[in-house]
Rosetta silent file (secondary structure, phi, psi, omega in degrees, C-alpha in Angstrom):
SEQUENCE: MWRRGLVLCVLAIAVAGARAQRASSVGLDLSGTWVEWQVLSEFATLPLVGEVVRTSTVTMRVTLDQVGDALDVRWTYCASEIDNGSAIASTLIPEAFLASLGEVRTVARLDLGVSPVRFAQPWTTEARGCRLEDPETDPLPTSLDDPRVIDQDGDGKPGLTVQVSALGLVEGEVYVVQRVRTRLTGTVISADRIEGLVEWTTEQVTLAASNPVFLGTIPSRPDPVLENSAFVLVRIDPAWTCAEIVDRRTELLFGGL
SCORE:     score description
SCORE:     0.000 S_00000001
   1 L     0.000  -41.680  172.820    1.461   -8.456   15.078 S_00000001
   2 H   -62.616  -29.774 -166.684   -1.673   -8.500   13.058 S_00000001
   3 H   -69.768  -49.126  171.306    0.502   -7.249   10.192 S_00000001
   4 H   -58.062  -34.651  175.291    2.476  -10.439   10.111 S_00000001
   5 H   -63.299  -25.002  177.018   -0.635  -12.360   10.664 S_00000001
   6 H   -59.019  -48.845  173.392   -1.887  -10.796    7.312 S_00000001
   7 H   -56.307  -43.656  169.704    1.034  -12.341    5.603 S_00000001
   8 H   -65.422  -41.916 -178.556    0.701  -15.696    7.165 S_00000001
   9 H   -53.793  -54.026 -171.524   -2.953  -15.640    6.420 S_00000001
  10 H   -72.880  -47.389 -171.429   -2.315  -15.214    2.491 S_00000001
  11 H   -54.358  -33.195 -176.060    0.825  -17.635    2.666 S_00000001
  12 H   -71.690  -44.236  171.727   -1.272  -20.443    4.199 S_00000001
  13 H   -55.850  -50.884 -177.342   -3.625  -20.387    1.349 S_00000001
  14 H   -47.196  -52.941  179.600   -0.938  -20.042   -1.254 S_00000001
  15 H   -75.540  -18.642  178.858    0.695  -23.034    0.115 S_00000001
  16 H   -72.873  -34.325 -176.258   -2.291  -24.990    0.853 S_00000001
  17 L    92.541 -124.692  171.394   -3.579  -24.918   -2.594 S_00000001
  18 L   -69.703  146.234  164.968   -7.342  -25.748   -2.807 S_00000001
  19 L  -121.246  164.646 -168.217   -9.478  -24.616   -0.151 S_00000001
  20 L   -61.337  -43.339  172.901  -13.078  -25.651    0.725 S_00000001
  21 L  -104.721  103.499  169.223  -14.926  -22.507   -0.568 S_00000001
  22 L  -110.435  143.955 -170.934  -13.565  -21.268   -3.546 S_00000001
  23 L   -78.281  121.718  176.663  -15.272  -18.870   -5.773 S_00000001
  24 L   -91.275  178.198 -171.348  -16.235  -20.103   -9.252 S_00000001
  25 L   -91.418  -10.253  162.244  -17.211  -17.741  -11.869 S_00000001
  26 L   -43.978  105.162  165.718  -21.092  -18.616  -11.834 S_00000001
  27 L    84.208   -5.544 -176.556  -23.067  -15.708  -10.847 S_00000001
  28 L   -52.769  115.978  161.682  -19.692  -14.065   -9.468 S_00000001
  29 L  -121.564  116.891 -165.882  -20.168  -10.311   -8.760 S_00000001
  30 L  -107.679    4.476  175.271  -17.613   -8.370   -7.177 S_00000001
  31 L   -58.952  129.571 -179.055  -19.091   -4.941   -7.450 S_00000001
  32 E   151.931 -165.680 -163.643  -19.220   -3.094   -4.275 S_00000001
  33 E  -109.476  116.803 -179.751  -17.239   -1.335   -1.437 S_00000001
  34 E  -129.900  160.319  179.126  -14.293   -3.231   -0.108 S_00000001
  35 E  -117.603  141.685  175.482  -11.327   -2.429    2.351 S_00000001
  36 E  -120.550  133.397  161.194   -7.635   -3.812    1.069 S_00000001
  37 E   -99.670  133.648  169.335   -4.818   -4.363    3.266 S_00000001
  38 E  -120.984  136.594  171.505   -1.164   -4.557    1.698 S_00000001
  39 E  -123.300  118.334 -169.112    1.664   -5.536    3.775 S_00000001
  40 E  -108.143  135.608  177.284    4.858   -4.600    1.982 S_00000001
  41 E  -125.518  139.934 -176.263    8.217   -5.913    3.088 S_00000001
  42 E  -148.563  158.944  176.526   11.698   -4.543    2.419 S_00000001
  43 E  -105.262  145.824 -170.536   15.123   -4.271    3.740 S_00000001
  44 E  -134.607  132.512 -175.677   16.306   -1.113    4.762 S_00000001
  45 E   -86.467  109.360 -172.074   19.870    0.187    5.938 S_00000001
  46 E  -105.749  143.423  177.896   19.095    2.409    9.269 S_00000001
  47 L   -65.356  144.121  177.150   21.888    4.618   10.670 S_00000001
  48 L    70.407    3.432 -178.470   23.348    3.067   13.911 S_00000001
  49 L  -125.987  -39.726  173.884   21.358    0.046   13.413 S_00000001
  50 E    96.438 -162.611 -172.119   22.461   -1.645    9.920 S_00000001
  51 E   -69.315  138.114  178.641   20.127   -3.689    7.727 S_00000001
  52 E  -136.513  160.457  172.732   16.492   -4.328    9.081 S_00000001
  53 E  -101.844  121.938 -166.922   13.406   -5.865    7.550 S_00000001
  54 E  -105.444  129.537 -177.681   11.034   -2.893    7.399 S_00000001
  55 E  -122.982  124.153  165.979    7.295   -3.626    6.957 S_00000001
  56 E   -89.243  121.193  170.554    4.659   -1.253    5.603 S_00000001
  57 E  -122.290  134.975 -165.581    0.980   -1.952    6.161 S_00000001
  58 E  -126.677  126.914 -172.481   -1.322    0.161    4.013 S_00000001
  59 E  -111.327  123.530 -176.184   -5.129    0.175    4.545 S_00000001
  60 E  -119.454  149.558  148.513   -7.280    1.346    1.383 S_00000001
  61 E  -100.978  121.211 -169.670  -11.023    1.746    0.837 S_00000001
  62 E  -118.590  158.998  174.179  -11.790    0.388   -2.484 S_00000001
  63 E  -127.000  137.290  175.410  -14.658    0.456   -4.937 S_00000001
  64 E  -112.814  128.210  166.152  -15.032   -2.383   -7.491 S_00000001
  65 E  -125.872  119.775 -167.744  -17.266   -2.153  -10.459 S_00000001
  66 E  -114.470  106.833  173.838  -17.364   -5.366  -12.467 S_00000001
  67 E  -114.645  124.225  179.206  -18.369   -5.780  -16.153 S_00000001
  68 L    65.686 -124.931 -164.495  -17.829   -9.244  -17.587 S_00000001
  69 L  -111.975    6.361  169.109  -14.222  -10.313  -16.619 S_00000001
  70 E   -99.353  128.333 -178.917  -13.103   -6.480  -16.147 S_00000001
  71 E  -109.772  114.238  165.843  -12.919   -4.585  -12.890 S_00000001
  72 E   -71.964  115.223 -177.328  -12.855   -0.904  -12.481 S_00000001
  73 E  -108.798   98.893  175.337  -10.607   -0.309   -9.297 S_00000001
  74 E  -129.243  135.648  178.346  -10.562    2.969   -7.481 S_00000001
  75 E  -131.184  149.596  174.487   -9.213    3.610   -3.929 S_00000001
  76 E  -112.308  154.008 -177.072   -8.413    6.133   -1.306 S_00000001
  77 E   -90.504  126.755  171.367   -5.815    5.707    1.513 S_00000001
  78 E   -99.203  -41.891 -169.995   -7.105    5.306    5.074 S_00000001
  79 E  -163.359  139.954  173.259   -3.990    4.481    6.953 S_00000001
  80 E  -133.342  131.929  174.135   -0.187    3.643    6.392 S_00000001
  81 E  -132.415  127.133  165.220    1.975    2.215    9.335 S_00000001
  82 E   -94.700  117.629  164.118    5.624    1.675    9.295 S_00000001
  83 E  -123.402  126.095 -178.298    7.513   -0.536   11.263 S_00000001
  84 L   -66.138   -0.806 -173.761   11.022   -0.119   11.061 S_00000001
  85 L    71.791    4.645  170.220   12.343   -3.328   12.656 S_00000001
  86 L  -150.837  148.089  161.564   13.865   -1.488   15.464 S_00000001
  87 L   -76.453    3.304  168.642   12.985    0.762   18.240 S_00000001
  88 L   -64.703  -40.769 -171.049   15.624    3.114   17.468 S_00000001
  89 E  -125.637  151.644  169.582   13.823    4.789   14.535 S_00000001
  90 E  -153.119  168.025 -157.356   10.123    5.383   13.890 S_00000001
  91 E  -153.806  121.146  175.049    8.347    6.815   11.008 S_00000001
  92 E  -123.402  138.917  179.462    4.714    8.322   11.089 S_00000001
  93 L  -104.607  110.907  179.450    2.689    9.041    7.824 S_00000001
  94 L   -73.115  166.279 -171.643    0.160   11.798    8.889 S_00000001
  95 H   -62.789  -29.647  174.850   -3.423   11.961    7.902 S_00000001
  96 H   -67.721  -34.246 -173.850   -2.778   15.079    5.501 S_00000001
  97 H   -60.902  -65.595 -171.779   -0.253   13.025    3.657 S_00000001
  98 H   -62.515  -43.580 -174.137   -2.733   10.195    2.923 S_00000001
  99 H   -57.144  -41.881 -175.289   -5.903   12.493    2.517 S_00000001
 100 L   -67.333   -7.506 -174.360   -3.689   14.546   -0.268 S_00000001
 101 L   -84.806  -20.907  170.166   -3.260   11.317   -2.368 S_00000001
 102 L    69.221 -150.598 -176.409   -6.817   11.576   -3.595 S_00000001
 103 L  -112.276  137.019 -178.939   -8.388    8.525   -5.467 S_00000001
 104 E  -104.646  148.024 -171.121   -6.326    6.318   -7.583 S_00000001
 105 E  -148.399  134.655  165.669   -7.931    4.158  -10.573 S_00000001
 106 E  -141.445 -170.842  179.100   -6.919    1.174  -12.730 S_00000001
 107 E  -126.316  115.810  174.321   -8.516   -1.698  -14.507 S_00000001
 108 E  -105.866  168.873 -177.542   -8.013   -5.146  -13.029 S_00000001
 109 E  -132.084  150.794 -176.466   -8.937   -8.347  -14.743 S_00000001
 110 E  -115.923  134.416  169.346  -10.553  -11.642  -13.714 S_00000001
 111 E   -83.742   92.436 -174.708   -9.810  -15.191  -15.121 S_00000001
 112 L   -88.012   -7.587 -178.399  -13.225  -16.535  -15.156 S_00000001
 113 L   -89.934   16.865  176.995  -12.090  -19.695  -17.289 S_00000001
 114 L  -140.109  143.986  168.570  -10.392  -21.249  -14.239 S_00000001
 115 L  -107.782  125.254   -4.265  -11.381  -22.468  -10.931 S_00000001
 116 L   -64.510  158.992 -173.761  -10.738  -20.812   -8.473 S_00000001
 117 L   -65.337  133.620 -179.184  -11.316  -17.415  -10.410 S_00000001
 118 E  -102.232  140.826  177.243   -7.904  -15.690  -10.690 S_00000001
 119 E  -114.070  143.850 -169.715   -7.437  -11.799  -10.068 S_00000001
 120 E  -142.011  106.997  174.752   -4.845   -9.566  -11.746 S_00000001
 121 E  -109.869  116.233 -168.716   -4.313   -5.942  -11.086 S_00000001
 122 E   -77.804 -177.559 -177.278   -1.531   -4.404  -13.418 S_00000001
 123 E   -59.684  136.136 -179.458    1.187   -2.084  -12.559 S_00000001
 124 E  -133.571  137.482 -170.900    0.015    1.226  -11.245 S_00000001
 125 E  -117.579  134.042  170.208    2.304    3.943  -10.570 S_00000001
 126 E  -113.422  111.372  167.691    1.839    6.900   -8.153 S_00000001
 127 E   -98.592  140.032 -162.533    4.058    9.867   -8.312 S_00000001
 128 E  -125.166  121.205 -178.993    3.606   11.792   -4.948 S_00000001
 129 L    81.214    6.568  173.666    4.583   15.258   -4.046 S_00000001
 130 E  -148.310  161.964  171.406    5.470   16.202   -7.515 S_00000001
 131 L  -114.135  120.213  175.982    3.945   16.482  -11.110 S_00000001
 132 L  -118.263  132.910  176.732    5.641   14.472  -13.733 S_00000001
 133 L   -52.438  -59.666  179.483    4.811   14.411  -17.432 S_00000001
 134 L  -109.097   88.656 -171.719    5.603   10.857  -17.387 S_00000001
 135 L   -64.814   -4.591 -179.003    5.201    9.322  -13.852 S_00000001
 136 L   -82.536  -43.745 -172.353    6.652    5.883  -15.261 S_00000001
 137 L  -118.878  -23.794  177.607    9.917    7.138  -16.266 S_00000001
 138 L   -49.205  127.572  171.850   10.685   10.743  -15.405 S_00000001
 139 L   -44.929  145.649  163.405   13.420   11.248  -12.635 S_00000001
 140 L   -62.345  149.006  168.297   11.884   12.267   -9.270 S_00000001
 141 L   -80.416  162.490 -161.389   13.174   15.839   -8.484 S_00000001
 142 L  -127.233   -6.198  173.726   16.192   16.213   -6.359 S_00000001
 143 L  -146.716  167.140 -170.872   15.956   19.804   -5.203 S_00000001
 144 L   -70.254  -27.551  176.377   13.584   22.357   -3.778 S_00000001
 145 L   -65.371  -13.769  179.549   14.166   24.544   -7.076 S_00000001
 146 L   -76.064  123.340 -166.301   12.650   22.254   -9.195 S_00000001
 147 L   -59.600  -21.793 -170.368    9.228   23.479  -10.599 S_00000001
 148 L   -72.077  -21.650  176.948    7.846   20.019  -10.651 S_00000001
 149 E   -74.768  150.313 -172.631    7.575   19.850   -6.808 S_00000001
 150 L  -132.027  151.175  169.938    4.292   20.759   -5.218 S_00000001
 151 E   -79.739   75.814 -172.331    3.025   21.192   -1.655 S_00000001
 152 L   -62.144  -34.200 -166.843    0.675   18.209   -2.025 S_00000001
 153 L  -102.325    3.690  173.520   -0.745   17.924    1.443 S_00000001
 154 L    67.015   41.460  172.658   -1.001   21.866    1.739 S_00000001
 155 L  -100.630    3.711  175.870    1.200   22.308    4.918 S_00000001
 156 L    88.524    4.189 -173.067    3.320   25.050    3.367 S_00000001
 157 L  -115.331  151.243 -177.762    6.350   22.634    3.243 S_00000001
 158 L   -72.361  153.747 -176.252    7.598   21.163   -0.309 S_00000001
 159 E    63.068 -138.414  174.626    6.383   17.658   -1.252 S_00000001
 160 E  -133.360  140.989 -149.413    5.015   15.629    1.389 S_00000001
 161 E  -108.015  121.250  178.672    5.723   15.821    5.099 S_00000001
 162 E  -117.427  129.737  177.285    6.652   12.570    6.999 S_00000001
 163 E   -90.382  120.550 -177.450    7.183   12.722   10.845 S_00000001
 164 E  -115.523  150.830  170.431   10.425   11.083   11.949 S_00000001
 165 E  -148.304  160.008 -177.466   12.178   10.249   15.061 S_00000001
 166 E  -139.667  129.049  178.786   15.493    8.621   16.210 S_00000001
 167 L    55.924   14.712  163.723   16.340    6.975   19.671 S_00000001
 168 L    70.002   17.547  172.472   13.100    8.391   20.972 S_00000001
 169 L  -118.659  -41.000  176.812   15.105   11.703   21.606 S_00000001
 170 E   -91.968  122.280 -172.511   15.401   13.379   18.221 S_00000001
 171 E  -131.116  152.314 -179.729   12.288   14.218   16.492 S_00000001
 172 E  -169.123 -177.085  165.466   11.789   16.154   13.074 S_00000001
 173 E  -106.476  119.932  172.379   10.007   16.300    9.731 S_00000001
 174 E  -104.183  141.708  174.657   11.270   15.195    6.293 S_00000001
 175 E  -105.514  126.151 -176.567    9.783   16.551    3.104 S_00000001
 176 E  -124.311  176.490  158.169    9.738   14.166    0.400 S_00000001
 177 E  -121.480  155.699  179.579    8.833   13.055   -3.209 S_00000001
 178 E  -149.739  160.042  176.418    8.122    9.542   -3.914 S_00000001
 179 E  -127.375   99.556 -174.653    7.375    7.137   -6.729 S_00000001
 180 E  -118.723  135.248  172.228    5.280    3.674   -5.776 S_00000001
 181 E  -127.175  133.777 -169.121    4.486    1.090   -8.111 S_00000001
 182 E  -139.650  148.216  172.218    2.399   -1.998   -7.137 S_00000001
 183 E  -139.652  118.590  177.872    1.061   -5.082   -9.175 S_00000001
 184 E  -114.191  151.393  177.906   -1.252   -7.799   -7.516 S_00000001
 185 E  -136.637  142.392 -176.191   -2.098  -11.045   -8.474 S_00000001
 186 E  -168.353 -166.946  175.231   -4.291  -13.205   -6.446 S_00000001
 187 E  -126.822  143.813  171.564   -7.538  -15.615   -6.066 S_00000001
 188 E   -81.481  112.312 -162.366  -10.969  -14.957   -5.523 S_00000001
 189 E   -89.279  -28.955  172.302  -11.693  -16.855   -2.424 S_00000001
 190 E  -169.278  167.931  174.499  -15.421  -15.996   -2.247 S_00000001
 191 L   -55.704   -4.235 -177.029  -17.734  -12.885   -3.478 S_00000001
 192 L  -123.916    8.185 -166.735  -16.681  -11.168   -0.480 S_00000001
 193 E  -149.918  126.642  166.435  -12.933  -12.083   -0.184 S_00000001
 194 E  -140.037  135.915 -165.671   -9.691  -11.954   -2.372 S_00000001
 195 E  -129.840  143.977  178.283   -6.228  -12.812   -1.382 S_00000001
 196 E  -175.743 -157.358 -175.914   -2.777  -12.673   -3.125 S_00000001
 197 E  -116.348  157.148 -174.922    0.639  -11.273   -3.462 S_00000001
 198 E  -127.118  120.887  157.189    2.009   -7.767   -4.233 S_00000001
 199 E  -100.855  151.655 -165.149    5.008   -6.864   -6.325 S_00000001
 200 E  -152.727  142.191  159.806    6.144   -3.436   -5.594 S_00000001
 201 E  -138.577  157.737 -173.545    9.008   -0.816   -5.970 S_00000001
 202 E  -148.136  139.759 -177.141    9.333    2.417   -4.459 S_00000001
 203 E  -125.469  157.399  164.407   11.745    5.448   -4.903 S_00000001
 204 E  -159.398  132.496  174.378   11.971    8.488   -2.520 S_00000001
 205 E  -111.493  131.661 -171.589   14.006   11.613   -2.437 S_00000001
 206 E  -102.984  117.873 -169.516   14.151   13.519    0.828 S_00000001
 207 E   -90.089  -33.995 -166.959   14.302   17.326   -0.532 S_00000001
 208 E  -162.831  159.244  176.395   14.578   19.067    2.971 S_00000001
 209 E  -146.599  155.448  179.987   14.200   18.245    6.669 S_00000001
 210 L   -85.101   -3.221  166.885   13.445   20.322    9.783 S_00000001
 211 L  -133.364  123.095  177.062   16.587   18.729   11.496 S_00000001
 212 H   -44.880  -19.152 -174.031   19.729   18.133    9.623 S_00000001
 213 H   -78.567  -20.131 -178.540   20.063   14.688   11.082 S_00000001
 214 H  -105.315    9.637 -176.925   17.372   13.424    9.044 S_00000001
 215 L   -65.870  -25.693 -178.799   18.580   14.792    5.692 S_00000001
 216 L   -66.707  151.099 -179.338   20.223   11.445    4.614 S_00000001
 217 L   -97.326  144.135  172.289   18.466    9.058    2.309 S_00000001
 218 L   -98.190  119.210  177.727   17.856    5.491    3.679 S_00000001
 219 L   -58.260  118.796  177.247   18.954    2.871    1.454 S_00000001
 220 E  -148.612  158.999  177.354   16.049    0.268    0.817 S_00000001
 221 E  -144.594  140.369  169.506   15.143   -2.526   -1.517 S_00000001
 222 E   -50.989  137.771  163.653   11.750   -4.639   -1.757 S_00000001
 223 L   -45.177  122.736 -169.073   12.050   -7.995   -0.149 S_00000001
 224 L   -85.227   -9.405  164.592   13.019  -10.349   -3.109 S_00000001
 225 L   -83.760  113.632 -169.654   10.855  -13.111   -1.576 S_00000001
 226 H   -68.778  -24.624 -178.010    7.811  -12.210   -3.356 S_00000001
 227 H   -89.302   11.197  177.112    5.497  -14.053   -0.771 S_00000001
 228 H   -99.911    2.346  170.184    6.580  -11.845    1.869 S_00000001
 229 L  -134.457  128.592 -174.584    4.257   -8.963    0.561 S_00000001
 230 E  -144.020 -178.630 -177.679    0.693   -9.698    0.290 S_00000001
 231 E  -148.897  149.989  175.837   -2.653   -8.362    0.133 S_00000001
 232 E  -134.983  126.656  165.157   -6.379   -9.110    1.370 S_00000001
 233 E  -100.541  144.016 -176.644   -9.421   -7.650   -0.114 S_00000001
 234 E  -143.478  132.326  178.945  -12.629   -7.915    2.078 S_00000001
 235 E   -63.165  152.594 -179.203  -16.223   -6.636    1.166 S_00000001
 236 L  -143.787  169.637  170.745  -17.481   -4.126    3.675 S_00000001
 237 L   -78.343  131.602 -172.387  -20.722   -1.948    4.153 S_00000001
 238 L   -63.569  -19.531 -179.378  -20.430    1.010    1.841 S_00000001
 239 L   -88.830   -2.531 -177.519  -21.343    3.364    4.823 S_00000001
 240 L   -83.180  140.920  176.636  -18.256    2.484    6.812 S_00000001
 241 L   -89.607 -177.291 -175.431  -15.641    5.225    7.120 S_00000001
 242 H   -61.247  -46.692 -168.098  -11.821    4.765    7.352 S_00000001
 243 H   -55.974  -41.695  173.877  -11.965    5.083   11.082 S_00000001
 244 H   -56.332  -37.081 -169.996  -14.538    2.049   11.258 S_00000001
 245 H   -73.253  -54.865  178.836  -12.472    0.144    8.918 S_00000001
 246 H   -71.127  -16.335  171.179   -9.344    0.518   10.915 S_00000001
 247 H   -68.870  -46.883 -160.894  -11.082   -0.216   14.290 S_00000001
 248 L   -93.250   10.439 -167.371  -12.677   -3.465   12.734 S_00000001
 249 H   -78.545  -21.609 -178.394   -9.602   -4.726   10.929 S_00000001
 250 H   -73.943  -48.914 -179.210   -8.649   -7.712   13.026 S_00000001
 251 H   -50.766  -57.454 -167.994  -12.651   -8.849   12.740 S_00000001
 252 H   -72.126  -20.758 -171.427  -12.609   -8.220    9.167 S_00000001
 253 H   -87.358  -47.589 -169.369   -9.377   -9.781    8.159 S_00000001
 254 H  -106.048    3.093  177.683   -9.541  -13.136   10.201 S_00000001
 255 L   -64.627  -32.612 -176.223  -13.616  -13.196   10.721 S_00000001
 256 L   -98.578   16.284  178.955  -14.186  -15.109    7.333 S_00000001
 257 L   -92.775    0.000    0.000  -11.574  -17.737    7.838 S_00000001
């Protein structure tokens, strides 16, 4: 429920336009520790179900270092939850999967010449479960014999392990490689809050599965309505762990509104 609340929270601001307290560039310093939530909407075709709206909610611990209009952005993953839009199928991203992704880094920009200040984080590409010479364009591995496949999460299985179930009766693991690309554009609401929209693409290849039932690829495509994929950044105490962030997400997300 709170996942859709995040989208609605961002949409309300985007539609309403000006809000009472928008950040100006005067004395603005965004350096510090933040939590970021992304809600990513897509259409997926599930066996026995058909096309559904699938929602992924990603929680990240982010460090921002501001120099002028540039932001050095570094993040690690705390949680990733997938709502398949149907009780028939479930997907669980293990902690080992997230921990193995390590730190991701990019440089974002602020448009300090407008009010409110605008935030733009360029396309960032992550190749997961494999090593690609060019993560942007190299095709993903499609077989276990491809030397580019790695056991990234260290569980003795190729690629990254995802836990899946169907009909509440059949459970198993799938071993995948992925390419995820995101671009963020938004508004600096205050020195403690940034909100906006996410453009994103994803590719996934299932290399193997513990149960042949799960070997098939699930066709999916990002929701073409950009406003249905959104992000919120909220400043937090640097001492907070991922567990504290997840426990306090409702308070953090809506407490400043």
